[in-house]
PDB file of C-alpha atoms in Angstrom:
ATOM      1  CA  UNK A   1      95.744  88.644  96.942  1.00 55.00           C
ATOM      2  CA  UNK A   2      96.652  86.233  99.286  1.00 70.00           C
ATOM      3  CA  UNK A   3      95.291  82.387  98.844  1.00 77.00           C
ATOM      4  CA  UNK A   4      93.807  80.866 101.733  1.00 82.00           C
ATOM      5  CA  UNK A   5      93.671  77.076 102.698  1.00 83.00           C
ATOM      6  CA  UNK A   6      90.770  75.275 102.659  1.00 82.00           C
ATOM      7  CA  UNK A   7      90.616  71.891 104.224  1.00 87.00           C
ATOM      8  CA  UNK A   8      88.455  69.299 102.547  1.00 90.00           C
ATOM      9  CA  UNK A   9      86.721  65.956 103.727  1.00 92.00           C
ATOM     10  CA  UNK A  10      86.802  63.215 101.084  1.00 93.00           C
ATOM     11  CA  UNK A  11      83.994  60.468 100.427  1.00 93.00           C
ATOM     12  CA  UNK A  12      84.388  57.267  98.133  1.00 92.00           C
ATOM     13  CA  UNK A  13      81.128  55.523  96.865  1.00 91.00           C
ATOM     14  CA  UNK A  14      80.477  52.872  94.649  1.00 89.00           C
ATOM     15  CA  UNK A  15      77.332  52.826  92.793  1.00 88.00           C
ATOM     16  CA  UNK A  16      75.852  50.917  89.460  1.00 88.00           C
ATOM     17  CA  UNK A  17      77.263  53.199  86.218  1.00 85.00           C
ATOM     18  CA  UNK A  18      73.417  53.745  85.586  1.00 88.00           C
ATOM     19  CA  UNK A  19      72.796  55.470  89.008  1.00 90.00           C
ATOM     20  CA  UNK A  20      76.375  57.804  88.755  1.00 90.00           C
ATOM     21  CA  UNK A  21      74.976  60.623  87.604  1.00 91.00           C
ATOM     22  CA  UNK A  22      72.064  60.431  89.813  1.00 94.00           C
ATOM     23  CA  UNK A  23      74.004  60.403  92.803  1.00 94.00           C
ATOM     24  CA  UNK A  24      76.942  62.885  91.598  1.00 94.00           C
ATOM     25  CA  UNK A  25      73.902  65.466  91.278  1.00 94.00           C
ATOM     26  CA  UNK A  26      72.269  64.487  94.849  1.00 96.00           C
ATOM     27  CA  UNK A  27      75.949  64.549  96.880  1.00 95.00           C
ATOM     28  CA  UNK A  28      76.275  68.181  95.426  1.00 95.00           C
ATOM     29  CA  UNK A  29      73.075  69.074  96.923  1.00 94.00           C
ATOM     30  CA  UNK A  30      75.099  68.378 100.556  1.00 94.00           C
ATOM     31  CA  UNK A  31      78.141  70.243  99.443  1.00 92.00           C
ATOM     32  CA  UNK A  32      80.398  67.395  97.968  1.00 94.00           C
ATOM     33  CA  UNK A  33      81.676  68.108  94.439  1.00 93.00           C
ATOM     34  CA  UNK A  34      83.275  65.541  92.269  1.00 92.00           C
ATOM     35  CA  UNK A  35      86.433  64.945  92.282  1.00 88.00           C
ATOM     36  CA  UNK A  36      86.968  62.035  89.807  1.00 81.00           C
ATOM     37  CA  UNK A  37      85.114  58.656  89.156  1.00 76.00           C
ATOM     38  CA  UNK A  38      86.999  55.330  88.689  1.00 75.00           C
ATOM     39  CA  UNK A  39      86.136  52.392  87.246  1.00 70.00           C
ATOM     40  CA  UNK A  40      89.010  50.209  86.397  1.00 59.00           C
ATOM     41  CA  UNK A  41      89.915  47.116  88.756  1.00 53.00           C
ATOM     42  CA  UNK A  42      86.332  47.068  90.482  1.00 58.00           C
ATOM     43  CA  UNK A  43      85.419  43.324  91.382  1.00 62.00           C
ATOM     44  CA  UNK A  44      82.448  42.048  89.922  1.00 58.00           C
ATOM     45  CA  UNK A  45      78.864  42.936  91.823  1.00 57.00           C
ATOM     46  CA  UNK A  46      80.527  45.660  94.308  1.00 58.00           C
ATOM     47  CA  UNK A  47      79.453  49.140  91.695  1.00 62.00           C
ATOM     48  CA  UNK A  48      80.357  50.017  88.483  1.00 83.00           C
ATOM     49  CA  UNK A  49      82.028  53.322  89.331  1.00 89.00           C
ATOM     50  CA  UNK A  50      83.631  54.495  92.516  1.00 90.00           C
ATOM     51  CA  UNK A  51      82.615  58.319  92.503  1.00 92.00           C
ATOM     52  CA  UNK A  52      85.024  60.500  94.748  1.00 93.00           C
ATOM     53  CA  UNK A  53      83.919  63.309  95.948  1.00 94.00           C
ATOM     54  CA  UNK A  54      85.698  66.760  98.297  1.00 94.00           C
ATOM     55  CA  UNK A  55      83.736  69.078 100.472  1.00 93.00           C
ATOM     56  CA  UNK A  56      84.715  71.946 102.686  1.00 91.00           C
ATOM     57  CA  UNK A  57      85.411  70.917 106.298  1.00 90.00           C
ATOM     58  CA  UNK A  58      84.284  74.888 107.354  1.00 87.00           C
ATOM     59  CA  UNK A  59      81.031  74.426 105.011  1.00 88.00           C
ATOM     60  CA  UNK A  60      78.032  75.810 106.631  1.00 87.00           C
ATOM     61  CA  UNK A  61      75.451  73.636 107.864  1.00 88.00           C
ATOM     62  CA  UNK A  62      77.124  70.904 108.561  1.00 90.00           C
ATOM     63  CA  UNK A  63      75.591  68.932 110.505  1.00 92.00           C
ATOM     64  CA  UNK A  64      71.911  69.521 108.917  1.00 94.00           C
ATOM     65  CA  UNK A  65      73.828  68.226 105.624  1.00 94.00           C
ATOM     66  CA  UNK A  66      75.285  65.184 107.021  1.00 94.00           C
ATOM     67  CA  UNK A  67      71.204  64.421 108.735  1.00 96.00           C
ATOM     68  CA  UNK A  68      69.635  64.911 105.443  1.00 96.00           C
ATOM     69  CA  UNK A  69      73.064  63.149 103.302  1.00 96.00           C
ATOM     70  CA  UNK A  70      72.390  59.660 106.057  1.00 97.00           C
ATOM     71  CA  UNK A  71      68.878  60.288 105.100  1.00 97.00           C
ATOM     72  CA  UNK A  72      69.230  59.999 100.945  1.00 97.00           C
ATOM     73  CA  UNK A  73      71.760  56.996 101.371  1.00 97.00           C
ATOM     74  CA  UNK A  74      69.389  54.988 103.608  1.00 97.00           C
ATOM     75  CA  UNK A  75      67.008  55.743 101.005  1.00 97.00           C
ATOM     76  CA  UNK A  76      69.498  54.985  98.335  1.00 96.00           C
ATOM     77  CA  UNK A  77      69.694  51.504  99.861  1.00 95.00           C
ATOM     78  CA  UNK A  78      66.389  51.015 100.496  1.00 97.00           C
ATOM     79  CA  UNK A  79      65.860  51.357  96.584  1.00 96.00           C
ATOM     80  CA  UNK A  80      68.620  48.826  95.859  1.00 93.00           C
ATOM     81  CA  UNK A  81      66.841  46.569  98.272  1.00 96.00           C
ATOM     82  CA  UNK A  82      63.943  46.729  96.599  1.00 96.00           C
ATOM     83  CA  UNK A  83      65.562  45.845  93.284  1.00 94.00           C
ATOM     84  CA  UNK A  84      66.774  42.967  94.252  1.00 94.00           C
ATOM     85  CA  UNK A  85      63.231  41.836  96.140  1.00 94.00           C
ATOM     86  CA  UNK A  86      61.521  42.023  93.044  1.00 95.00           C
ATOM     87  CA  UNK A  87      63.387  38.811  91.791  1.00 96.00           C
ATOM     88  CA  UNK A  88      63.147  36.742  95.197  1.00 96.00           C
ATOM     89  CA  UNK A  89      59.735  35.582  95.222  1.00 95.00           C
ATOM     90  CA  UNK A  90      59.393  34.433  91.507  1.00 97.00           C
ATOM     91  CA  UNK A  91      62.758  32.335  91.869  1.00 97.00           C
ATOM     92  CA  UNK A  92      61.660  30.909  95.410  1.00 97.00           C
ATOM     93  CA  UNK A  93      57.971  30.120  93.257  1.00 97.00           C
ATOM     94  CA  UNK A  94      60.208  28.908  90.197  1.00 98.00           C
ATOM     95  CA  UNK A  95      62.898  26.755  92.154  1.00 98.00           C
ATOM     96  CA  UNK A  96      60.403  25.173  94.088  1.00 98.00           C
ATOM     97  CA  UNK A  97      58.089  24.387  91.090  1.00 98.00           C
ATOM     98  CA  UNK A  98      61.720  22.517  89.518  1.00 98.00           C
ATOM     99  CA  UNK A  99      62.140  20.655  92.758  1.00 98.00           C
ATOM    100  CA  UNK A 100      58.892  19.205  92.912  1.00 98.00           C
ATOM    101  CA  UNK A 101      58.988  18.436  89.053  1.00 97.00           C
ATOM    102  CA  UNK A 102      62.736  16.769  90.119  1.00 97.00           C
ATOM    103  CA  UNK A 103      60.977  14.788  93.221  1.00 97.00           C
ATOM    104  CA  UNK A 104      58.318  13.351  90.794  1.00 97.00           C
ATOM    105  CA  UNK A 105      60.320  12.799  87.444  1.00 97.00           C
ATOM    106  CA  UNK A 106      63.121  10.697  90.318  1.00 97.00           C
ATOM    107  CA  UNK A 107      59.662   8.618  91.396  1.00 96.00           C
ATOM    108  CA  UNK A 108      59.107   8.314  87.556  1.00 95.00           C
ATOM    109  CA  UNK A 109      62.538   6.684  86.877  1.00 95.00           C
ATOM    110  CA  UNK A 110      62.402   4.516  90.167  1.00 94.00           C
ATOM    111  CA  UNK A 111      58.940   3.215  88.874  1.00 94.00           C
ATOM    112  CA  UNK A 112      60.597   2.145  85.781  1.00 93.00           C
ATOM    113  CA  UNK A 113      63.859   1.051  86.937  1.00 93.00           C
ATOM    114  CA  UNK A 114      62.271  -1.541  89.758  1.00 90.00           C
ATOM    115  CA  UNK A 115      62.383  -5.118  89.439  1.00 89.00           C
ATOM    116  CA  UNK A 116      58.676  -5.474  88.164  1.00 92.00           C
ATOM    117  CA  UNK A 117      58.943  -2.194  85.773  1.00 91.00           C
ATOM    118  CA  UNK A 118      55.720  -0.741  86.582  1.00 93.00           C
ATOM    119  CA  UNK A 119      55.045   1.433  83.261  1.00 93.00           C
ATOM    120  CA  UNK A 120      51.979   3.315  84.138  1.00 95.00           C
ATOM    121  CA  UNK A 121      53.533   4.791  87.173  1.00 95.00           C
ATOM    122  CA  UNK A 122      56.381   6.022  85.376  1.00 94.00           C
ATOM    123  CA  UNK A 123      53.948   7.662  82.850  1.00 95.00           C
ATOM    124  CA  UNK A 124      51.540   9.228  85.297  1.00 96.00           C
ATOM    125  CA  UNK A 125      55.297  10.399  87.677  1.00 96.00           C
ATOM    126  CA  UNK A 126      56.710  11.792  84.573  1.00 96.00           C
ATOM    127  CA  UNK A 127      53.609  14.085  83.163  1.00 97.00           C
ATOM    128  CA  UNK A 128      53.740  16.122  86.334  1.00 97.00           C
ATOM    129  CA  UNK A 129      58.046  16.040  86.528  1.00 97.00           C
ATOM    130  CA  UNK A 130      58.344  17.445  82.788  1.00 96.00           C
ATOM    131  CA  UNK A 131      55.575  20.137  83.914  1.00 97.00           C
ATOM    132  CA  UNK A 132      57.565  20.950  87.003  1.00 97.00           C
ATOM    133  CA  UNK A 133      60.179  21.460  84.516  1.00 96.00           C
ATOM    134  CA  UNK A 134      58.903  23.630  82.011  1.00 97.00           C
ATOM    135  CA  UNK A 135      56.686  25.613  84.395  1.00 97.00           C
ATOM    136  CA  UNK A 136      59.415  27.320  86.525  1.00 97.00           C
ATOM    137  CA  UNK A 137      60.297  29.892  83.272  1.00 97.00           C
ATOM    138  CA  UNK A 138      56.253  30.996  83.244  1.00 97.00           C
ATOM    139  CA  UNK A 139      55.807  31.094  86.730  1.00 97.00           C
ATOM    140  CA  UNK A 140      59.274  33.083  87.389  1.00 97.00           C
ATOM    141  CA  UNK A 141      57.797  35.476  83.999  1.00 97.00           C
ATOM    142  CA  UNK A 142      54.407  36.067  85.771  1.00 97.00           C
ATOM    143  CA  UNK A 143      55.892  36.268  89.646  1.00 96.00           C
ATOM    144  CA  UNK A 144      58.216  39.161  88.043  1.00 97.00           C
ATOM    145  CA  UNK A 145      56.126  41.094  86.305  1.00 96.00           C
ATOM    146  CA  UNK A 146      53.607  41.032  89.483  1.00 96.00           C
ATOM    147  CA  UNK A 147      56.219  42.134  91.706  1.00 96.00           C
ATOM    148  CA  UNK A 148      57.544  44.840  89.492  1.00 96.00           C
ATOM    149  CA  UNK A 149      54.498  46.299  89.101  1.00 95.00           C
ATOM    150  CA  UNK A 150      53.806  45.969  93.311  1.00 94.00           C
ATOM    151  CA  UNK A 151      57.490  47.237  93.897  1.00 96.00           C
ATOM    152  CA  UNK A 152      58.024  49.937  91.523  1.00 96.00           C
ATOM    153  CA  UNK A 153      55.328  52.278  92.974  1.00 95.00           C
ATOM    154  CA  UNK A 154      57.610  52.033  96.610  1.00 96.00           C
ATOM    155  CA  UNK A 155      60.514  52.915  94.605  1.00 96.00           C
ATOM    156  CA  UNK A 156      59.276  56.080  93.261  1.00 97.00           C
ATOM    157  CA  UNK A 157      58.208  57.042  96.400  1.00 97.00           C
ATOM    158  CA  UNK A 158      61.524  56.831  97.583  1.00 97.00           C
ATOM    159  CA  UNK A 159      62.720  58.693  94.574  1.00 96.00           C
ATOM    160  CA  UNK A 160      60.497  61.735  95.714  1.00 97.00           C
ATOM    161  CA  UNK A 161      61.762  61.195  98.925  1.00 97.00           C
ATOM    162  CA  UNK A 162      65.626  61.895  97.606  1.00 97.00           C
ATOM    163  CA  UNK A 163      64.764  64.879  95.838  1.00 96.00           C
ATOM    164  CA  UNK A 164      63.034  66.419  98.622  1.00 96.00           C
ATOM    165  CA  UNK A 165      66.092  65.550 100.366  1.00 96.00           C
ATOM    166  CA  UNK A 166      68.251  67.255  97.697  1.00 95.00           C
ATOM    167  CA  UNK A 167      66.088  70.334  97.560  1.00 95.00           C
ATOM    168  CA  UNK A 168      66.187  70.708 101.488  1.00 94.00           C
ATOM    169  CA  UNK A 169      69.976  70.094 100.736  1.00 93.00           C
ATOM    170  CA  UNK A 170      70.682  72.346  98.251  1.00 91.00           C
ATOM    171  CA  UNK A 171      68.958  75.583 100.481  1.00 91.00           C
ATOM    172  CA  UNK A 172      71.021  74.787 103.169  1.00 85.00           C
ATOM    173  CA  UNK A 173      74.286  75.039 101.482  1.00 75.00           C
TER     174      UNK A 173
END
């Protein structure tokens, strides 16, 4: 029996531990098998887990595998770019519902802090600045759970979009 080389190209990715065994199953749909995962020494926002992962260099298909693999990580990305827009517009709503509360509760304390203290102003300045400061929590509540709702229906149609990339993927190979 004689034992015949095979050469092997290697692939690194980082990824969230919640989405490593998501993506371990789609890479093996393009012919990569996993070769370890490692977690320790990561900084802080840049993945979880770096999966590592071998293929063939001879494996058949190649280039069909590496179309559809660019495919599933822009779509990968897309998802993790959706993620992240579902918290943009509730803090830009939030943030600018503090700053206005900040703008009128700094009139409120320059109405009581001028030379004539002019008391009602101050009042009528600080009703609106405590609102602007106990509104952002509400607002940024509400904006989220709108924008979930709107956003998670894209992602799951980029979900279907993977695994009909992985099932295309996984004939070819």
């Amino acid at each position: 029996m004689e034992n015949e080389y095979i050469a092997y190209e290697y692939k690194e990715v980082r990824a969230e531990r919640k989405d490593a065994v998501m993506l371990t199953d789609c890479y093996e749909c393009f012919g990569w098998e996993l070769n370890g995962e490692f977690s320790e020494g990561l900084e802080k926002g840049k993945g979880d887990v770096v999966l590592r992962f071998k293929r063939a260099r001879g494996i058949v298909n190649k280039a069909e595998l590496t179309r559809l693999q660019r495919n599933f990580e822009a779509c990968v990305d897309e998802i993790v770019r959706l993620e992240k827009s579902k918290k943009t517009m509730p803090r830009l709503l939030a943030w600018t519902i503090a700053l206005v509360g900040t703008a009128f509760m700094a009139g409120s304390t320059f109405a009581i802090t001028a030379a004539e203290p002019k008391v009602l102003l101050c009042i009528l300045l600080a009703i609106p600045g405590f609102l602007g400061w106990i509104l952002p929590y509400f607002a940024y509540k509400k904006g989220l759970d709108k924008e979930t709702l709107k956003v998670n229906s894209l992602i799951e149609q980029k979900y279907d979009e993977i695994y009909e990339l992985c099932e295309k993927g996984n004939k070819l190979r």
